[in-house]
mmCIF file with all atom_site columns, C-alpha atoms in Angstrom:
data_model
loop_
_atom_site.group_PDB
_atom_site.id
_atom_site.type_symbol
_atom_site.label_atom_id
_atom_site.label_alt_id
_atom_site.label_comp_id
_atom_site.label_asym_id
_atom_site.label_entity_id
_atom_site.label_seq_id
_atom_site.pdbx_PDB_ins_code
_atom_site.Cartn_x
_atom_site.Cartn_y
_atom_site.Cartn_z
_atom_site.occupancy
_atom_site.B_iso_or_equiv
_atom_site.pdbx_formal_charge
_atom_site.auth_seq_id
_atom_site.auth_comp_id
_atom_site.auth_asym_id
_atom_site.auth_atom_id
_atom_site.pdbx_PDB_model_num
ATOM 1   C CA . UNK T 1 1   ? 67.385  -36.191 27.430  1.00 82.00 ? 1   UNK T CA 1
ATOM 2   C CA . UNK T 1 2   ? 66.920  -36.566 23.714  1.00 83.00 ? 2   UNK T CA 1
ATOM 3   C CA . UNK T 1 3   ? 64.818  -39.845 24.425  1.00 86.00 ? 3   UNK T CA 1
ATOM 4   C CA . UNK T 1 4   ? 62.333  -37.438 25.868  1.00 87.00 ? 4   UNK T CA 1
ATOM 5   C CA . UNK T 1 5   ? 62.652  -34.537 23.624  1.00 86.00 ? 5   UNK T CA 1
ATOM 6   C CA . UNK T 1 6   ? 61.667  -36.607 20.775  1.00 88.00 ? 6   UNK T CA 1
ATOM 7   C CA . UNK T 1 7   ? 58.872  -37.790 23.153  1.00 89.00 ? 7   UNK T CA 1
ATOM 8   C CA . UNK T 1 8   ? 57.796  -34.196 23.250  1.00 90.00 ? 8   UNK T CA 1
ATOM 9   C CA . UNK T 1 9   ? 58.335  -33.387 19.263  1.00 91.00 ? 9   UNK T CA 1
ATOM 10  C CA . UNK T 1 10  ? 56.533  -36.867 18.030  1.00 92.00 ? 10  UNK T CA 1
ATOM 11  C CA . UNK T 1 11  ? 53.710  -36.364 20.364  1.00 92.00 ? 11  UNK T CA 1
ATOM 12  C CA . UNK T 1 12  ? 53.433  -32.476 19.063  1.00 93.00 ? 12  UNK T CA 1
ATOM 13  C CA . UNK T 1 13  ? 53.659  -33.481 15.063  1.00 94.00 ? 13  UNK T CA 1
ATOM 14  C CA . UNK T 1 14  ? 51.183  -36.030 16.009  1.00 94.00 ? 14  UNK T CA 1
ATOM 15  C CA . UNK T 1 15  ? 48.394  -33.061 17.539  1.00 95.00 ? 15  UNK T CA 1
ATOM 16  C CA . UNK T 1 16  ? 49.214  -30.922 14.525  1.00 95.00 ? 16  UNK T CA 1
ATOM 17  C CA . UNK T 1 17  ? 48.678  -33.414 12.062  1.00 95.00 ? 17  UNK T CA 1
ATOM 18  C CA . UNK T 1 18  ? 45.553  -34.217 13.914  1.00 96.00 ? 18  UNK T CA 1
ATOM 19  C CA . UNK T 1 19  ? 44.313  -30.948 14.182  1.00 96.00 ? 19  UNK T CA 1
ATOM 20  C CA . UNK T 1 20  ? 45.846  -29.483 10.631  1.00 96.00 ? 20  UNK T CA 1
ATOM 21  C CA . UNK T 1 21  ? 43.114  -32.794 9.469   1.00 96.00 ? 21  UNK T CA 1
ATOM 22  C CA . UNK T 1 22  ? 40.486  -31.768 11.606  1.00 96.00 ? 22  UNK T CA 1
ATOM 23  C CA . UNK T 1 23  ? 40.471  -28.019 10.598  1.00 95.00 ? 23  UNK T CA 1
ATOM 24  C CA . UNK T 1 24  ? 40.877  -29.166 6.166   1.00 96.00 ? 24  UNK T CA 1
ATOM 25  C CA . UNK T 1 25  ? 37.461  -31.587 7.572   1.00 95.00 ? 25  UNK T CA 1
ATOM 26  C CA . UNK T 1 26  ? 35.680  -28.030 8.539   1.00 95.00 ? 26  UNK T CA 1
ATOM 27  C CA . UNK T 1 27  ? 36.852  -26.226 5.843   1.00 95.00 ? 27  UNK T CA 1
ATOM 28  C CA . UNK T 1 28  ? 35.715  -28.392 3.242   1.00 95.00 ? 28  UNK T CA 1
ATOM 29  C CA . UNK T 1 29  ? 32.193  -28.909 4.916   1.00 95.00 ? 29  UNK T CA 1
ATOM 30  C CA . UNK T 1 30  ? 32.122  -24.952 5.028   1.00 95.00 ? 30  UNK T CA 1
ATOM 31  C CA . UNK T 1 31  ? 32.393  -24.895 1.258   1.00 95.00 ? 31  UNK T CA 1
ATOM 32  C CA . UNK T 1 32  ? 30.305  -27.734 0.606   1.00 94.00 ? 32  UNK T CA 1
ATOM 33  C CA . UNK T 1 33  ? 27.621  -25.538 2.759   1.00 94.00 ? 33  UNK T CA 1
ATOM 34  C CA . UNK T 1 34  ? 28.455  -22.632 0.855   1.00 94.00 ? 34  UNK T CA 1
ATOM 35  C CA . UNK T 1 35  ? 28.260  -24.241 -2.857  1.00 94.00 ? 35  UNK T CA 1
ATOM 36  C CA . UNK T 1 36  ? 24.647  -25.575 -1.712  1.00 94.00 ? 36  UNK T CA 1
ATOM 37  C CA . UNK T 1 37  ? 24.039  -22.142 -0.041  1.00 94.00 ? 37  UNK T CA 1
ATOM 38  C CA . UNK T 1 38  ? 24.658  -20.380 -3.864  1.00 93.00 ? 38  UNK T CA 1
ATOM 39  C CA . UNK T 1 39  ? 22.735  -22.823 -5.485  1.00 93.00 ? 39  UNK T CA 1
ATOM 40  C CA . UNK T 1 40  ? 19.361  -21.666 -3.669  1.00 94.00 ? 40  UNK T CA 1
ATOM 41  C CA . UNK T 1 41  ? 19.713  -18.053 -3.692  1.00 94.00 ? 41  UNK T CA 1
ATOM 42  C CA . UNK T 1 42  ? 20.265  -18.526 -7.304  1.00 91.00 ? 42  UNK T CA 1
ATOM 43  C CA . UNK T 1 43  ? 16.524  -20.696 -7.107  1.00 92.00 ? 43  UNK T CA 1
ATOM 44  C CA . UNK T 1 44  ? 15.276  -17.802 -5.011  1.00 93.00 ? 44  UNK T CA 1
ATOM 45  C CA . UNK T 1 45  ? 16.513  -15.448 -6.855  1.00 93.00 ? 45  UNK T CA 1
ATOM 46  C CA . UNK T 1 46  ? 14.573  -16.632 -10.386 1.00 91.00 ? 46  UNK T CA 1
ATOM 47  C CA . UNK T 1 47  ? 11.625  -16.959 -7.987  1.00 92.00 ? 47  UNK T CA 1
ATOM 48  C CA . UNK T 1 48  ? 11.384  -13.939 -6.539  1.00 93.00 ? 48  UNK T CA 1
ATOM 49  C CA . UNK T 1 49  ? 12.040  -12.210 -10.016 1.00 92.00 ? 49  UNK T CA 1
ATOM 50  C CA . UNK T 1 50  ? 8.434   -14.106 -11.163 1.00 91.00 ? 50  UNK T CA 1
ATOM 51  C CA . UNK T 1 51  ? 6.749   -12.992 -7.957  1.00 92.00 ? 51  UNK T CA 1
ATOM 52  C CA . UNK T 1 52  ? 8.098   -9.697  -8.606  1.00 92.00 ? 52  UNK T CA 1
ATOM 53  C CA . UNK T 1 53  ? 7.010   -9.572  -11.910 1.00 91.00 ? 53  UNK T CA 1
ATOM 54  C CA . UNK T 1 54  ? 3.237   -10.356 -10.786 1.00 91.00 ? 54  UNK T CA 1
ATOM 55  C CA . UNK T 1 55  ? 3.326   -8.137  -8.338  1.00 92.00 ? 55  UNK T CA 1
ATOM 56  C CA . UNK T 1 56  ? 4.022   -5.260  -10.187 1.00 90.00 ? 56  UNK T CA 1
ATOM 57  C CA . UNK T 1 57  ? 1.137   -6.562  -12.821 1.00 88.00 ? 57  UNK T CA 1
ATOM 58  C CA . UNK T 1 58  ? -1.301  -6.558  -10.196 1.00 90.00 ? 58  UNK T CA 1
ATOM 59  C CA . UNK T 1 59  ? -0.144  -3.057  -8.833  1.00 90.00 ? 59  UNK T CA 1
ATOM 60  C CA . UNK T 1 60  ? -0.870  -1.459  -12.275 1.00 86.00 ? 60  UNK T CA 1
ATOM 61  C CA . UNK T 1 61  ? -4.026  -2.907  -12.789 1.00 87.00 ? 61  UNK T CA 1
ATOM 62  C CA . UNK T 1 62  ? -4.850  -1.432  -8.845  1.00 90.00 ? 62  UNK T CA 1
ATOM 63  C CA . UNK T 1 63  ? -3.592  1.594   -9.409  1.00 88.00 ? 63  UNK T CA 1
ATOM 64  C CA . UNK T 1 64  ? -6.241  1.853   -12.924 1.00 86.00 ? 64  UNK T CA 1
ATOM 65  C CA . UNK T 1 65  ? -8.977  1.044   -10.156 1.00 90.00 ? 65  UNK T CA 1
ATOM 66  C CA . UNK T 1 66  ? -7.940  3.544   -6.972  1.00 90.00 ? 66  UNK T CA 1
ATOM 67  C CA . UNK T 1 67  ? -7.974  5.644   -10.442 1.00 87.00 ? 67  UNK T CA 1
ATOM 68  C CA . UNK T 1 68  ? -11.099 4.959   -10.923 1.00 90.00 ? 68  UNK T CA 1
ATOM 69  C CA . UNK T 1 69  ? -11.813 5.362   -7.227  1.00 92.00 ? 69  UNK T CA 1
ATOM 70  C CA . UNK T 1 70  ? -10.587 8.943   -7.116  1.00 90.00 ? 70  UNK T CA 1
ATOM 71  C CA . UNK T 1 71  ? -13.007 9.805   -9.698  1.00 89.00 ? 71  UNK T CA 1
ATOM 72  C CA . UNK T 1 72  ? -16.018 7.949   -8.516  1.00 91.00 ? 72  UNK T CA 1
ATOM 73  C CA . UNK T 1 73  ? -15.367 10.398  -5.088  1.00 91.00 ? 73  UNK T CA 1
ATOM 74  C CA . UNK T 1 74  ? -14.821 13.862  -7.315  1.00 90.00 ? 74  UNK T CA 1
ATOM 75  C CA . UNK T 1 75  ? -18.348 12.793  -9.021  1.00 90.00 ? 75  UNK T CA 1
ATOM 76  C CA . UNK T 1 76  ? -19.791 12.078  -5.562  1.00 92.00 ? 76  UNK T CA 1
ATOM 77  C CA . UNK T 1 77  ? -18.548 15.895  -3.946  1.00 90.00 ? 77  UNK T CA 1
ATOM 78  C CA . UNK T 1 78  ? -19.969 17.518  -7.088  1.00 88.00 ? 78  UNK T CA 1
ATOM 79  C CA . UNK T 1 79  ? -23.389 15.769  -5.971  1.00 89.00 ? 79  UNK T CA 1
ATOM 80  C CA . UNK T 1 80  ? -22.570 16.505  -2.453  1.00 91.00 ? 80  UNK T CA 1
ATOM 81  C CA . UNK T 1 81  ? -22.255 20.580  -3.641  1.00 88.00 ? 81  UNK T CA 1
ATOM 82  C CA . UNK T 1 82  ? -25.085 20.517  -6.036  1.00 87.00 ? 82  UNK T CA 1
ATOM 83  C CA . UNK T 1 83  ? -26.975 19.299  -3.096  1.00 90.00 ? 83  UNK T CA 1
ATOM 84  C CA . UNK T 1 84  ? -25.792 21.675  -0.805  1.00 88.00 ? 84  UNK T CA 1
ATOM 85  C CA . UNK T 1 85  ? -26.685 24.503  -2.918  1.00 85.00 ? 85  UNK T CA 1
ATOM 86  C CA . UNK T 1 86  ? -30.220 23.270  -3.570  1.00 87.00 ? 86  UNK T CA 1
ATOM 87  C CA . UNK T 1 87  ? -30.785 22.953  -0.005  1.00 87.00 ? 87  UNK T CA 1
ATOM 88  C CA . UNK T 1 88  ? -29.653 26.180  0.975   1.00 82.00 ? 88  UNK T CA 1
ATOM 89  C CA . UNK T 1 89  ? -31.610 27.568  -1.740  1.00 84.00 ? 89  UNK T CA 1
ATOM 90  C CA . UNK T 1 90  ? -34.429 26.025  -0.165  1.00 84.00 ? 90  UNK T CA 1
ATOM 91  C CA . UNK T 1 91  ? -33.952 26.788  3.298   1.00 82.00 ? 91  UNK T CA 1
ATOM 92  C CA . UNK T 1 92  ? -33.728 30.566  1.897   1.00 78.00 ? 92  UNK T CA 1
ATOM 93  C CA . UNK T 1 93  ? -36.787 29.993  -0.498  1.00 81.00 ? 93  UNK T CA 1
ATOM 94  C CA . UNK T 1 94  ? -38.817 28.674  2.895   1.00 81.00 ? 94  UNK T CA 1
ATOM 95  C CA . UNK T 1 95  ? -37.108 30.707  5.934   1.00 77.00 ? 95  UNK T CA 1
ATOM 96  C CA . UNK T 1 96  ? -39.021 33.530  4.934   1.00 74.00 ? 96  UNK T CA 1
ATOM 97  C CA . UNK T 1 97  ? -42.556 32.426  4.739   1.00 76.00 ? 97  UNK T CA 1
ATOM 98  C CA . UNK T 1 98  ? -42.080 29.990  7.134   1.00 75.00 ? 98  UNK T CA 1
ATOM 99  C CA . UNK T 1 99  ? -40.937 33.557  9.848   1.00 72.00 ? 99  UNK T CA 1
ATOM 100 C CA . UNK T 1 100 ? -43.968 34.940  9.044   1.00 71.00 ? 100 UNK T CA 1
ATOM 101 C CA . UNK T 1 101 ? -46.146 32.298  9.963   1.00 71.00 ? 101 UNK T CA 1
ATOM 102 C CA . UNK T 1 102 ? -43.912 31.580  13.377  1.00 70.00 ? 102 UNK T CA 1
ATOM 103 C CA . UNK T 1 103 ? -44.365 35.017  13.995  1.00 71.00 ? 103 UNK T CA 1
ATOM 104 C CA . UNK T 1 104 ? -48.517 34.329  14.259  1.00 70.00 ? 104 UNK T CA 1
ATOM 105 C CA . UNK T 1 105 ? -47.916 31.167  16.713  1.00 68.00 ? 105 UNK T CA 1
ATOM 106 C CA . UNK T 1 106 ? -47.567 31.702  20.535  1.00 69.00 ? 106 UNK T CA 1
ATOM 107 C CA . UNK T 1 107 ? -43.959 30.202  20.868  1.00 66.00 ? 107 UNK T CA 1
ATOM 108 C CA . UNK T 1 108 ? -42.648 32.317  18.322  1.00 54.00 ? 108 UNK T CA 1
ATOM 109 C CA . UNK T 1 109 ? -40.255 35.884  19.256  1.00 56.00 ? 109 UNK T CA 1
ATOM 110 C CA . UNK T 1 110 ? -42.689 37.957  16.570  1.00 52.00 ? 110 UNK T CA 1
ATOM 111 C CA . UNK T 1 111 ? -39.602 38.706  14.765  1.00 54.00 ? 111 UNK T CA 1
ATOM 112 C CA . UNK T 1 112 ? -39.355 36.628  11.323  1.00 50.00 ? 112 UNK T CA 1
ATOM 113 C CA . UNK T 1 113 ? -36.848 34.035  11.305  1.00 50.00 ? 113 UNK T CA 1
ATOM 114 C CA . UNK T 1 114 ? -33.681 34.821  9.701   1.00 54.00 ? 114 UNK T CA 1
ATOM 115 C CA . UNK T 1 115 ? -32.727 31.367  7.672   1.00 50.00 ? 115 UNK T CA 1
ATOM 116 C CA . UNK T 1 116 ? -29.757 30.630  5.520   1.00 46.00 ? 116 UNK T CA 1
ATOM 117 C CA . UNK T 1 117 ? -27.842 34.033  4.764   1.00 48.00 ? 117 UNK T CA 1
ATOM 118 C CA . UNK T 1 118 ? -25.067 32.526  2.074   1.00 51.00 ? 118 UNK T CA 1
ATOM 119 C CA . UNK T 1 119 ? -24.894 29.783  -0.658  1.00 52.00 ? 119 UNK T CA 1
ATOM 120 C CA . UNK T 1 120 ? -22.051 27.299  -0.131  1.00 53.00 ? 120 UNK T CA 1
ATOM 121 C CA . UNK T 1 121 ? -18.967 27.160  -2.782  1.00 51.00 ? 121 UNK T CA 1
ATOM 122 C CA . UNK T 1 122 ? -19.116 27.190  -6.213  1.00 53.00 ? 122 UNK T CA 1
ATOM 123 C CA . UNK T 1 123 ? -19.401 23.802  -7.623  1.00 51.00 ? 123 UNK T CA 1
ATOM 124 C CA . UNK T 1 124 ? -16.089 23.861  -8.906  1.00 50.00 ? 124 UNK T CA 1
ATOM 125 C CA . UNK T 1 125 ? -14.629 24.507  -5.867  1.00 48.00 ? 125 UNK T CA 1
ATOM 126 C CA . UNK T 1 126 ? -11.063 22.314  -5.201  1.00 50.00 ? 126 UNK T CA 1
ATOM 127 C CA . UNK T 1 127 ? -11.931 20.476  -9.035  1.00 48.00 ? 127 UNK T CA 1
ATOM 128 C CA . UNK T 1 128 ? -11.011 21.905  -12.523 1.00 46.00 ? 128 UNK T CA 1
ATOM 129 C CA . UNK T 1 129 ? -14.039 23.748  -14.170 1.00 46.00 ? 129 UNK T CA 1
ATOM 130 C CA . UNK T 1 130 ? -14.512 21.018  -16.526 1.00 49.00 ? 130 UNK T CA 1
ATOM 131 C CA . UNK T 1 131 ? -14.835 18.415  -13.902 1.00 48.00 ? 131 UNK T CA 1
ATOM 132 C CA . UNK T 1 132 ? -18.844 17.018  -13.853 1.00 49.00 ? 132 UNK T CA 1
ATOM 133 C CA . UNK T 1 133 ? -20.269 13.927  -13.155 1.00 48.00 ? 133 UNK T CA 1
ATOM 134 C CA . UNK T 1 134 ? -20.981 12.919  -16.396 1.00 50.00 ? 134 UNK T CA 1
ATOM 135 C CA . UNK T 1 135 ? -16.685 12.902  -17.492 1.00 49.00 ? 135 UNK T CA 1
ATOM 136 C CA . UNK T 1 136 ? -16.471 11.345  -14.451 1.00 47.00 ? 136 UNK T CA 1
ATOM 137 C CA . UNK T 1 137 ? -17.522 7.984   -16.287 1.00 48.00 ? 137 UNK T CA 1
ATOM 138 C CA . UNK T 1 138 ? -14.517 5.494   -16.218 1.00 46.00 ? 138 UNK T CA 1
ATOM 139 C CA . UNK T 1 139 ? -15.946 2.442   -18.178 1.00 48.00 ? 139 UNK T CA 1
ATOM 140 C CA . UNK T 1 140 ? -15.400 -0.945  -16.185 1.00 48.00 ? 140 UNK T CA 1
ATOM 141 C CA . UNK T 1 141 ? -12.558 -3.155  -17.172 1.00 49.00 ? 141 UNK T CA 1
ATOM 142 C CA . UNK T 1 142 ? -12.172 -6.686  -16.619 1.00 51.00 ? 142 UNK T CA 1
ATOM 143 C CA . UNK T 1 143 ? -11.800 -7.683  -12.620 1.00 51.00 ? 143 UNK T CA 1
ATOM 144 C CA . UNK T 1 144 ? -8.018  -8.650  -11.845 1.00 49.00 ? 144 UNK T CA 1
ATOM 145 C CA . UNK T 1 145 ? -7.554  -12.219 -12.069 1.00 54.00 ? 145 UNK T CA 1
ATOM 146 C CA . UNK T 1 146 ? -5.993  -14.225 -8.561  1.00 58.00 ? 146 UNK T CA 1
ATOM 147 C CA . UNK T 1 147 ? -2.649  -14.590 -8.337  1.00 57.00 ? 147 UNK T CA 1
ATOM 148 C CA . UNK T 1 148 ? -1.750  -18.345 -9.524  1.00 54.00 ? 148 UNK T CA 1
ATOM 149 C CA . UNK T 1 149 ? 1.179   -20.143 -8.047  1.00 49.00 ? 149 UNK T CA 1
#
């Protein structure tokens, strides 16, 4: 009976040891991985903190030019309205004469035509009242250089 007992407890202190050396193997591959593991990020990390630091360079310089952009557009509506208003002052300036003479030509309803009855917005509509084209003017800067690796 004891023969075989100590069969039983040998046999068992022989799978620990086994797998007690088997788990101490994965552990110290886990913290090999890990060591390597905190290495990189701390590579990535100085990386990313350069590519950061361009990035936000080249989102300054764009937002100077979308800027720039936004003016270019509040110079090209005060055109758009200075054009509108000559037109309509045209179209009122021509309605008139141009209703009499329909109202001598067959196809024409004898009545004179009516034309353009109001002017459009004032030109500083939607912009501050010193807004014009001419302040409008951003001088051109230098173009953004590429990104270098």
């Amino acid at each position: 009976m004891v023969q075989r007992l100590r069969l039983v407890v040998y046999s068992a202190l022989l799978a620990f040891v086994v797998l007690a050396s088997f788990g101490f193997y994965l552990i110290y591959n886990l913290t090999q991985d890990v060591r390597q593991l905190s290495r990189n990020m701390a590579v990535l990390t100085v990386s990313m903190d350069e590519n950061m630091r361009r990035v936000v360079s080249n989102m300054d310089h764009m937002t100077g030019y979308v800027g720039r952009i936004d003016q270019s557009t509040q110079t090209i509506s005060l055109s758009m309205r200075g054009m509108q208003h000559d037109m309509g002052q045209m179209n009122h300036n021509v309605s008139a004469p141009m209703g009499f003479m329909n109202s001598f030509m067959p196809w024409g309803s004898g009545a004179p035509a009516r034309g353009y009855n109001g002017y459009p917005p004032p030109l500083h509509y939607g912009y501050p009242l010193e807004m014009n084209p001419a302040s409008a003017r951003v001088p051109m800067q230098q173009p953004v250089p590429p990104m270098s690796r």
